CSV table of C-alpha atoms in Angstrom, one decimal:
chain,number,residue,atom,x,y,z
A,932,MET,CA,135.2,107.1,121.7
A,933,ALA,CA,133.9,104.5,124.1
A,934,SER,CA,135.0,106.5,127.2
A,935,THR,CA,133.4,109.6,125.8
A,936,VAL,CA,130.1,107.9,125.2
A,937,ASN,CA,130.1,106.3,128.7
A,938,ASP,CA,130.9,109.7,130.3
A,939,HIS,CA,127.9,111.2,128.5
A,940,ALA,CA,125.6,108.3,129.4
A,941,GLU,CA,126.4,108.5,133.1
A,942,ALA,CA,125.6,112.2,133.2
A,943,ARG,CA,122.2,113.8,133.2
A,944,PRO,CA,121.4,114.8,129.6
A,945,GLY,CA,121.0,118.5,129.1
A,946,TYR,CA,122.4,121.5,127.3
A,947,GLY,CA,125.1,122.1,129.9
A,948,GLN,CA,126.4,118.6,129.6
A,949,LEU,CA,126.2,118.7,125.8
A,950,LEU,CA,128.2,121.9,125.5
A,951,ARG,CA,130.9,120.4,127.7
A,952,THR,CA,131.5,117.7,125.1
A,953,ARG,CA,135.2,117.7,124.4
A,954,GLY,CA,136.0,119.7,121.2
A,955,ALA,CA,132.4,120.8,120.6
A,956,TRP,CA,133.2,124.5,120.6
A,957,THR,CA,135.8,124.1,117.9
A,958,PHE,CA,133.1,123.3,115.3
A,959,LEU,CA,130.1,125.0,116.9
A,960,LEU,CA,131.4,128.6,116.6
A,961,PRO,CA,132.6,128.5,113.0
A,962,GLY,CA,129.6,126.4,112.2
A,963,PHE,CA,127.3,129.0,113.6
A,964,LEU,CA,128.9,131.7,111.4
A,965,ALA,CA,128.9,129.5,108.3
A,966,ARG,CA,125.3,128.5,108.5
A,967,GLN,CA,123.9,132.1,108.7
A,968,PRO,CA,123.8,132.4,104.9
A,969,PHE,CA,121.5,129.5,104.5
A,970,ALA,CA,118.6,131.6,105.8
A,971,MET,CA,119.6,134.6,103.7
A,972,LEU,CA,119.9,133.0,100.3
A,973,THR,CA,116.3,132.6,99.2
A,974,ILE,CA,115.0,135.8,100.7
A,975,GLY,CA,118.0,137.7,99.3
A,976,ILE,CA,117.3,136.4,95.8
A,977,LEU,CA,113.6,137.1,96.2
A,978,LEU,CA,114.1,140.7,97.3
A,979,LEU,CA,116.7,141.5,94.6
A,980,VAL,CA,114.8,139.9,91.7
A,981,GLU,CA,111.5,141.5,92.8
A,982,HIS,CA,113.3,144.9,92.9
A,983,THR,CA,114.7,144.5,89.3
A,984,THR,CA,111.6,142.8,87.7
A,985,GLY,CA,108.7,144.1,89.8
A,986,SER,CA,107.1,140.6,89.9
A,987,TYR,CA,106.7,138.4,93.0
A,988,GLY,CA,106.0,135.4,90.7
A,989,THR,CA,109.2,135.9,88.8
A,990,ALA,CA,111.2,136.5,92.0
A,991,GLY,CA,109.7,133.5,93.7
A,992,ALA,CA,110.4,131.3,90.6
A,993,VAL,CA,114.1,132.4,90.5
A,994,SER,CA,114.4,131.8,94.3
A,995,ALA,CA,112.7,128.4,93.9
A,996,THR,CA,115.2,127.4,91.2
A,997,ALA,CA,118.0,128.0,93.6
A,998,GLY,CA,116.2,126.0,96.3
A,999,VAL,CA,115.5,123.1,93.9
A,1000,ALA,CA,119.1,123.0,92.9
A,1001,MET,CA,120.2,123.0,96.5
A,1002,ALA,CA,117.8,120.2,97.4
A,1003,LEU,CA,119.0,118.1,94.5
A,1004,PHE,CA,122.7,118.6,94.9
A,1005,ALA,CA,123.0,118.8,98.7
A,1006,PRO,CA,122.6,115.0,99.3
A,1007,GLN,CA,125.3,114.3,96.7
A,1008,GLY,CA,127.6,116.8,98.6
A,1009,GLY,CA,126.7,115.0,101.8
A,1010,LYS,CA,127.5,111.6,100.3
A,1011,LEU,CA,130.9,113.0,99.1
A,1012,ALA,CA,131.5,114.4,102.6
A,1013,ASP,CA,130.8,111.0,104.2
A,1014,ARG,CA,133.2,109.4,101.8
A,1015,PHE,CA,136.1,111.8,101.5
A,1016,GLY,CA,135.7,114.1,104.5
A,1017,GLN,CA,133.8,117.4,105.1
A,1018,GLY,CA,136.8,119.6,104.5
A,1019,LYS,CA,137.6,118.4,101.1
A,1020,VAL,CA,134.1,119.1,100.0
A,1021,LEU,CA,133.7,122.5,101.7
A,1022,LEU,CA,136.9,124.1,100.4
A,1023,PRO,CA,136.0,124.2,96.7
A,1024,GLY,CA,132.3,124.5,97.4
A,1025,VAL,CA,132.4,127.8,99.2
A,1026,VAL,CA,134.6,129.4,96.5
A,1027,VAL,CA,132.2,128.2,93.8
A,1028,HIS,CA,129.2,129.5,95.8
A,1029,ALA,CA,130.7,133.0,96.2
A,1030,ALA,CA,131.4,133.1,92.5
A,1031,ALA,CA,127.9,132.0,91.6
A,1032,ILE,CA,126.3,134.6,93.8
A,1033,SER,CA,128.4,137.3,92.3
A,1034,LEU,CA,127.3,136.2,88.8
A,1035,LEU,CA,123.6,136.2,89.8
A,1036,ILE,CA,123.9,139.7,91.4
A,1037,THR,CA,125.6,141.1,88.3
A,1038,LEU,CA,123.0,139.7,85.9
A,1039,ALA,CA,120.1,140.9,88.0
A,1040,LEU,CA,121.4,144.4,88.3
A,1041,ALA,CA,122.2,144.5,84.5
A,1042,ASP,CA,118.6,143.6,83.7
A,1043,ALA,CA,119.7,140.4,82.0
A,1044,PRO,CA,117.1,138.1,80.3
A,1045,LEU,CA,115.0,136.0,82.6
A,1046,TRP,CA,116.6,132.8,81.4
A,1047,ALA,CA,120.0,134.1,82.5
A,1048,LEU,CA,118.7,134.6,86.0
A,1049,PHE,CA,117.4,131.1,86.1
A,1050,ALA,CA,120.6,129.7,84.8
A,1051,ALA,CA,122.7,131.6,87.4
A,1052,ALA,CA,120.4,130.5,90.2
A,1053,VAL,CA,121.2,126.8,89.6
A,1054,PRO,CA,124.9,127.0,90.6
A,1055,ALA,CA,124.1,129.5,93.3
A,1056,GLY,CA,121.7,126.9,95.0
A,1057,ALA,CA,123.7,123.8,94.1
A,1058,SER,CA,126.9,125.1,95.7
A,1059,THR,CA,125.2,126.1,99.0
A,1060,PRO,CA,127.3,124.5,101.7
A,1061,GLN,CA,125.3,122.2,104.0
A,1062,ILE,CA,126.9,123.3,107.3
A,1063,GLY,CA,123.9,122.3,109.5
A,1064,PRO,CA,124.0,118.6,108.4
A,1065,MET,CA,127.8,118.6,108.8
A,1066,VAL,CA,127.5,119.9,112.3
A,1067,ARG,CA,124.9,117.3,113.1
A,1068,ALA,CA,127.1,114.5,111.7
A,1069,ARG,CA,129.9,115.7,114.0
A,1070,TRP,CA,127.6,115.5,117.0
A,1071,ALA,CA,126.5,112.0,115.9
A,1072,ALA,CA,130.1,110.9,115.6
A,1073,LYS,CA,130.9,112.1,119.1
A,1074,LEU,CA,127.7,111.1,120.8
A,1075,ASP,CA,127.0,107.8,119.1
A,1076,GLY,CA,124.6,105.8,121.4
A,1077,SER,CA,124.4,108.5,124.0
A,1078,PRO,CA,121.2,110.0,125.5
A,1079,LEU,CA,122.7,113.4,124.6
A,1080,MET,CA,122.0,112.8,120.9
A,1081,SER,CA,118.4,113.9,121.3
A,1082,THR,CA,119.6,117.0,123.2
A,1083,ALA,CA,122.0,117.7,120.4
A,1084,ALA,CA,119.2,117.4,117.8
A,1085,ALA,CA,117.2,120.0,119.8
A,1086,PHE,CA,120.2,122.2,120.2
A,1087,GLU,CA,120.8,122.2,116.4
A,1088,SER,CA,117.2,122.9,115.7
A,1089,VAL,CA,117.4,125.9,118.0
A,1090,THR,CA,120.6,127.0,116.3
A,1091,ASP,CA,119.0,126.6,112.9
A,1092,GLU,CA,116.0,128.7,113.9
A,1093,PHE,CA,118.2,131.3,115.5
A,1094,THR,CA,119.7,131.7,112.0
A,1095,PHE,CA,116.1,132.1,110.6
A,1096,VAL,CA,115.6,134.9,113.2
A,1097,ILE,CA,118.8,136.7,112.3
A,1098,GLY,CA,119.2,135.8,108.6
A,1099,PRO,CA,115.9,137.2,107.1
A,1100,VAL,CA,116.0,140.3,109.3
A,1101,LEU,CA,119.5,141.0,108.3
A,1102,ALA,CA,118.9,140.3,104.6
A,1103,THR,CA,115.8,142.4,104.5
A,1104,ALA,CA,117.4,145.3,106.4
A,1105,LEU,CA,120.4,145.3,104.0
A,1106,CYS,CA,118.2,145.0,100.9
A,1107,THR,CA,115.7,147.7,101.9
A,1108,GLY,CA,118.0,150.0,103.8
A,1109,VAL,CA,121.4,149.7,101.9
A,1110,HIS,CA,121.1,148.3,98.5
A,1111,PRO,CA,118.9,145.6,96.9
A,1112,ALA,CA,122.0,143.4,96.4
A,1113,ALA,CA,123.5,144.0,99.8
A,1114,GLY,CA,121.7,140.9,101.3
A,1115,LEU,CA,123.2,138.5,98.8
A,1116,ILE,CA,126.7,140.2,99.0
A,1117,THR,CA,126.7,139.6,102.7
A,1118,GLU,CA,125.5,136.0,102.2
A,1119,ALA,CA,128.4,135.3,99.9
A,1120,VAL,CA,131.0,136.8,102.2
A,1121,LEU,CA,129.7,134.9,105.3
A,1122,THR,CA,129.7,131.7,103.3
A,1123,LEU,CA,133.2,132.1,102.2
A,1124,VAL,CA,134.7,133.1,105.5
A,1125,GLY,CA,132.6,130.9,107.7
A,1126,GLY,CA,132.9,127.9,105.4
A,1127,LEU,CA,136.7,128.1,105.3
A,1128,LEU,CA,136.9,128.4,109.1
A,1129,PHE,CA,134.6,125.4,109.6
A,1130,ALA,CA,136.5,123.3,107.1
A,1131,SER,CA,139.8,124.0,108.9
A,1132,GLN,CA,138.4,122.1,112.0
A,1133,ARG,CA,139.5,118.6,110.8
A,1134,ARG,CA,139.9,116.9,114.1
A,1135,THR,CA,136.1,116.8,114.9
A,1136,GLN,CA,134.9,115.7,111.5
A,1137,PRO,CA,133.6,112.1,111.1
A,1138,VAL,CA,136.0,109.5,109.8
A,1139,PRO,CA,135.5,109.3,106.0
A,1140,SER,CA,134.0,106.0,105.0
A,1141,ARG,CA,136.7,105.6,102.4
A,1142,SER,CA,139.2,105.4,105.3
A,1143,ALA,CA,137.0,103.0,107.3
A,1144,SER,CA,137.1,99.2,107.1
A,1145,GLY,CA,134.3,97.2,105.5
A,1146,SER,CA,133.4,100.0,103.0
A,1147,ARG,CA,131.1,97.7,100.9
A,1148,GLU,CA,128.2,97.9,103.3
A,1149,LYS,CA,128.7,101.5,104.0
A,1150,THR,CA,128.3,102.9,100.4
A,1151,ALA,CA,124.5,102.4,100.2
A,1152,SER,CA,122.6,105.7,99.9
A,1153,ALA,CA,120.8,106.9,103.0
A,1154,LEU,CA,117.7,107.3,100.8
A,1155,SER,CA,117.5,103.5,100.5
A,1156,VAL,CA,116.2,103.5,104.1
A,1157,PRO,CA,112.3,103.8,104.0
A,1158,GLY,CA,112.2,105.9,107.1
A,1159,VAL,CA,114.4,108.5,105.5
A,1160,ARG,CA,112.1,108.8,102.5
A,1161,VAL,CA,109.1,109.3,104.8
A,1162,LEU,CA,110.9,111.9,106.8
A,1163,ALA,CA,112.0,113.7,103.6
A,1164,ILE,CA,108.3,114.0,102.5
A,1165,ALA,CA,107.4,115.3,106.0
A,1166,PHE,CA,110.2,117.8,105.7
A,1167,LEU,CA,109.0,118.9,102.3
A,1168,GLY,CA,105.8,120.0,104.0
A,1169,ILE,CA,107.7,121.9,106.6
A,1170,GLY,CA,109.6,123.6,103.8
A,1171,SER,CA,106.4,124.7,102.2
A,1172,VAL,CA,105.6,126.5,105.5
A,1173,PHE,CA,108.9,128.4,105.3
A,1174,GLY,CA,108.6,129.3,101.6
A,1175,GLY,CA,104.9,130.2,101.8
A,1176,MET,CA,105.4,132.3,104.9
A,1177,GLN,CA,108.4,134.0,103.4
A,1178,VAL,CA,106.9,135.2,100.1
A,1179,SER,CA,103.5,135.9,101.7
A,1180,MET,CA,104.8,138.0,104.5
A,1181,THR,CA,107.0,139.9,102.0
A,1182,ALA,CA,103.9,140.7,99.9
A,1183,PHE,CA,101.6,141.3,102.9
A,1184,THR,CA,103.9,143.9,104.5
A,1185,LYS,CA,104.4,145.7,101.2
A,1186,GLU,CA,100.6,145.7,100.5
A,1187,LEU,CA,100.1,147.4,103.8
A,1188,GLY,CA,102.8,150.0,103.0
A,1189,GLU,CA,105.3,148.6,105.7
A,1190,PRO,CA,107.9,146.6,103.7
A,1191,GLY,CA,110.6,147.2,106.3
A,1192,LEU,CA,108.6,145.1,108.8
A,1193,ASN,CA,108.9,142.0,106.7
A,1194,GLY,CA,112.0,140.9,108.5
A,1195,LEU,CA,110.4,141.5,111.9
A,1196,MET,CA,107.3,139.4,110.9
A,1197,TYR,CA,109.4,136.5,109.6
A,1198,GLY,CA,111.7,136.8,112.6
A,1199,THR,CA,108.6,136.5,114.9
A,1200,PHE,CA,107.6,133.3,113.1
A,1201,ALA,CA,111.2,131.9,113.4
A,1202,ALA,CA,111.4,133.0,117.1
A,1203,GLY,CA,108.4,130.7,117.9
A,1204,ASN,CA,110.3,127.9,116.3
A,1205,MET,CA,113.4,128.7,118.4
A,1206,ILE,CA,111.5,128.9,121.7
A,1207,ALA,CA,109.8,125.6,121.0
A,1208,GLY,CA,113.2,124.1,120.2
A,1209,ILE,CA,114.7,125.2,123.5
A,1210,VAL,CA,111.8,123.7,125.4
A,1211,CYS,CA,111.9,120.4,123.5
A,1212,GLY,CA,115.6,120.0,124.3
A,1213,ALA,CA,115.0,120.7,128.0
A,1214,VAL,CA,112.0,118.4,128.5
A,1215,ALA,CA,112.6,114.8,129.9
A,1216,TRP,CA,110.7,113.0,127.2
A,1217,LYS,CA,109.1,109.7,128.1
A,1218,VAL,CA,107.4,109.3,124.7
A,1219,SER,CA,109.3,108.0,121.7
A,1220,PRO,CA,110.3,110.4,118.9
A,1221,GLN,CA,108.0,108.5,116.5
A,1222,ARG,CA,105.0,109.3,118.6
A,1223,ARG,CA,106.0,112.8,119.2
A,1224,LEU,CA,106.3,113.4,115.4
A,1225,LEU,CA,102.8,112.0,114.9
A,1226,VAL,CA,101.4,114.4,117.4
A,1227,ALA,CA,103.4,117.5,116.4
A,1228,TYR,CA,102.8,117.3,112.7
A,1229,PRO,CA,99.0,117.4,112.9
A,1230,LEU,CA,99.2,120.3,115.3
A,1231,LEU,CA,101.4,122.1,112.8
A,1232,ALA,CA,98.9,121.6,110.0
A,1233,LEU,CA,96.1,122.8,112.2
A,1234,ALA,CA,98.1,126.0,113.2
A,1235,THR,CA,98.5,127.0,109.5
A,1236,THR,CA,94.8,127.0,109.0
A,1237,PRO,CA,93.9,130.6,110.0
A,1238,LEU,CA,96.9,132.3,108.4
A,1239,TRP,CA,95.0,133.3,105.2
A,1240,ALA,CA,92.4,135.2,107.2
A,1241,ALA,CA,94.9,137.6,108.9
A,1242,ASP,CA,94.1,141.2,108.0
A,1243,ALA,CA,96.5,143.1,110.2
A,1244,LEU,CA,100.2,142.9,111.1
A,1245,PRO,CA,99.8,142.2,114.9
A,1246,LEU,CA,97.4,139.3,114.1
A,1247,LEU,CA,99.7,137.9,111.5
A,1248,GLY,CA,102.6,138.2,113.9
A,1249,GLY,CA,100.7,136.2,116.6
A,1250,LEU,CA,99.6,133.5,114.1
A,1251,GLY,CA,103.1,133.3,112.7
A,1252,LEU,CA,104.5,132.8,116.3
A,1253,LEU,CA,102.0,130.0,116.8
A,1254,VAL,CA,102.9,128.2,113.6
A,1255,GLY,CA,106.6,128.5,114.6
A,1256,LEU,CA,105.9,126.8,117.9
A,1257,PHE,CA,104.8,123.6,116.2
A,1258,ILE,CA,107.6,123.4,113.6
A,1259,ALA,CA,110.5,122.7,116.0
A,1260,PRO,CA,109.1,119.5,117.6
A,1261,ALA,CA,108.6,118.0,114.1
A,1262,LEU,CA,112.1,119.0,113.0
A,1263,ILE,CA,113.8,117.8,116.1
A,1264,THR,CA,112.1,114.4,116.2
A,1265,GLY,CA,112.9,113.9,112.5
A,1266,TYR,CA,116.6,114.6,112.9
A,1267,THR,CA,116.7,112.5,116.1
A,1268,LEU,CA,115.2,109.5,114.2
A,1269,VAL,CA,118.1,109.5,111.8
A,1270,GLU,CA,120.4,108.3,114.5
A,1271,SER,CA,118.5,105.1,114.9
A,1272,LEU,CA,117.5,104.6,111.2
A,1273,VAL,CA,120.8,105.3,109.4
A,1274,PRO,CA,124.4,103.9,109.9
A,1275,PRO,CA,127.1,106.4,111.0
A,1276,THR,CA,128.8,106.4,107.6
A,1277,ALA,CA,125.7,107.7,105.8
A,1278,ARG,CA,124.4,110.2,108.4
A,1279,THR,CA,125.7,113.4,106.7
A,1280,GLU,CA,124.0,112.3,103.5
A,1281,ALA,CA,120.8,111.5,105.5
A,1282,PHE,CA,120.8,114.9,107.2
A,1283,THR,CA,121.4,116.6,103.8
A,1284,TRP,CA,118.4,114.8,102.3
A,1285,LEU,CA,116.2,116.1,105.1
A,1286,THR,CA,117.7,119.6,104.9
A,1287,GLY,CA,117.4,119.5,101.1
A,1288,ALA,CA,113.8,118.5,101.4
A,1289,VAL,CA,113.1,121.5,103.6
A,1290,GLY,CA,114.9,123.6,100.9
A,1291,LEU,CA,112.9,122.0,98.1
A,1292,GLY,CA,109.6,122.6,100.0
A,1293,GLN,CA,110.6,126.1,100.7
A,1294,ALA,CA,111.4,126.7,97.0
A,1295,ALA,CA,108.1,125.2,95.9
A,1296,GLY,CA,106.2,127.2,98.5
A,1297,ALA,CA,107.8,130.4,97.5
A,1298,SER,CA,107.3,129.8,93.8
A,1299,ILE,CA,103.7,128.7,94.0
A,1300,GLY,CA,102.9,131.3,96.6
A,1301,GLY,CA,104.4,134.0,94.4
A,1302,ARG,CA,102.1,133.1,91.5
A,1303,VAL,CA,99.1,132.8,93.7
A,1304,ILE,CA,99.8,136.3,95.1
A,1305,ASP,CA,100.3,137.8,91.7
A,1306,SER,CA,96.9,136.4,90.6
A,1307,HIS,CA,95.0,137.1,93.8
A,1308,THR,CA,96.0,138.8,97.0
A,1309,ALA,CA,98.9,138.6,99.5
A,1310,SER,CA,96.7,136.8,102.0
A,1311,SER,CA,96.0,134.0,99.6
A,1312,GLY,CA,99.6,133.0,99.6
A,1313,PHE,CA,99.2,131.8,103.2
A,1314,LEU,CA,97.1,128.8,101.9
A,1315,ILE,CA,100.4,127.2,100.7
A,1316,PRO,CA,101.6,126.2,104.2
A,1317,LEU,CA,98.2,124.6,104.9
A,1318,VAL,CA,98.1,122.6,101.7
A,1319,GLY,CA,101.7,121.5,102.0
A,1320,THR,CA,101.5,120.3,105.5
A,1321,VAL,CA,98.2,118.5,105.0
A,1322,LEU,CA,99.5,116.6,102.0
A,1323,ALA,CA,102.7,115.6,103.9
A,1324,LEU,CA,100.7,114.6,106.9
A,1325,ALA,CA,98.6,112.2,104.8
A,1326,VAL,CA,101.8,110.5,103.7
A,1327,LEU,CA,103.3,110.5,107.2
A,1328,LEU,CA,100.2,108.8,108.7
A,1329,THR,CA,100.0,106.2,105.9
A,1330,LEU,CA,103.7,105.2,106.1
A,1331,ARG,CA,104.3,105.8,109.8
A,1332,LYS,CA,105.5,102.2,110.4
A,1333,ALA,CA,108.7,103.0,108.3
A,1334,LEU,CA,109.8,105.3,111.2
A,1335,THR,CA,110.2,102.4,113.6
A,1336,PRO,CA,113.6,100.8,113.4
A,1337,LYS,CA,113.4,97.0,113.0
A,1338,GLY,CA,116.0,94.4,113.6
A,1339,GLU,CA,115.3,92.8,110.2
A,1340,SER,CA,115.6,96.1,108.3
A,1341,LEU,CA,118.0,96.6,105.5
A,1342,ILE,CA,120.6,98.3,107.6
A,1343,ALA,CA,120.5,95.6,110.3
A,1344,ALA,CA,120.9,93.0,107.7
A,1345,ARG,CA,124.1,94.7,106.6
A,1346,GLY,CA,125.5,94.5,110.1
A,1347,VAL,CA,124.5,97.8,111.6
A,1348,GLY,CA,122.3,97.3,114.7
A,1349,HIS,CA,119.5,99.6,115.7
A,1350,ARG,CA,119.1,101.1,119.1
A,1351,GLU,CA,116.0,101.6,121.0
A,1352,ALA,CA,115.0,105.2,121.7
A,1353,VAL,CA,116.5,106.5,124.9
A,1354,SER,CA,114.4,108.9,127.0
A,1355,VAL,CA,116.0,112.0,128.2
A,1356,ASP,CA,115.4,112.1,132.0
């Protein structure tokens, strides 16, 4: 481990050096396949339930139920993965998820009572495998203390956003062009196959804390770190952007008689995020991630302001692209901060708290946005991203000191030292 870190530290940080990390491709490729369903789940539920009930409010609420269940259960899964190993959590998890999705599809197509759809959405969301956080934890285990960690965070953000380019487009195309349930069926198959392949890569997974020495100080929840709680709130706001954009774009394109363009609109939004992520990972940053976050987040809130006034698809596409450009910097810096705020044996849990916060914000954005759209117009749903980011920004600015690691912090007191931010140059 020490020689690997030293080799990385001596080299110029960048994507090329990162991808030459020994063993990286063994978990990157199956991880990329297994994380695709994450971007397909909520929109797949939304499109299927809207088709069977005719209500965006109902569809958004069922989709939100899955998102809330995922947000609440994901950190517990991350904690179990930290303790027992990723493979032991993934193997039963992907099987349960495929079964839960199958049940939800069957109930929706059978015009089951609404309560049954909500009940089925809970295990569907709760069993969603958190591949992204697990991949990030593997990077952290390999690059602990290396300047390449920031590059890895950027690379993972780009990968996540690439899935948000592919996933919604694929799910929408399948639901509108093949069958309303085709998106969720594909999501279940990809989860099962990709999850099993990823779980089989045991050599690169972090050492379970149960197998490590000194387990007493390594069992504390990552949420006990104040900075993680602040980041979770910030990520809730980012999630509201995803959820609000998703349901509003779906309604907006349908209102204009072009429902097939929904995937393209959302893909344009996600493409902006992906482009910004690539740039963030390539820039030689001289500014700390804390400061970058406090600059990027206000810009994100500002970019969401004109969305509600869009009255044509080209304008909405351009504004969506702009919003996407400001999401990646906030996400990347948030994930980068975890490396300095949280001990190695709790990082998977920390990453799942942040990813779960995005999912919870996405669920809330979709649910509230759907009800607003049912009561008013499709454009009114675009107010949700603005409100969500402004509220989160207020908390972020008020509690920003919690994002700066201190030697006297709880983790340091338990014997885990903090590192100063390393600039990528």
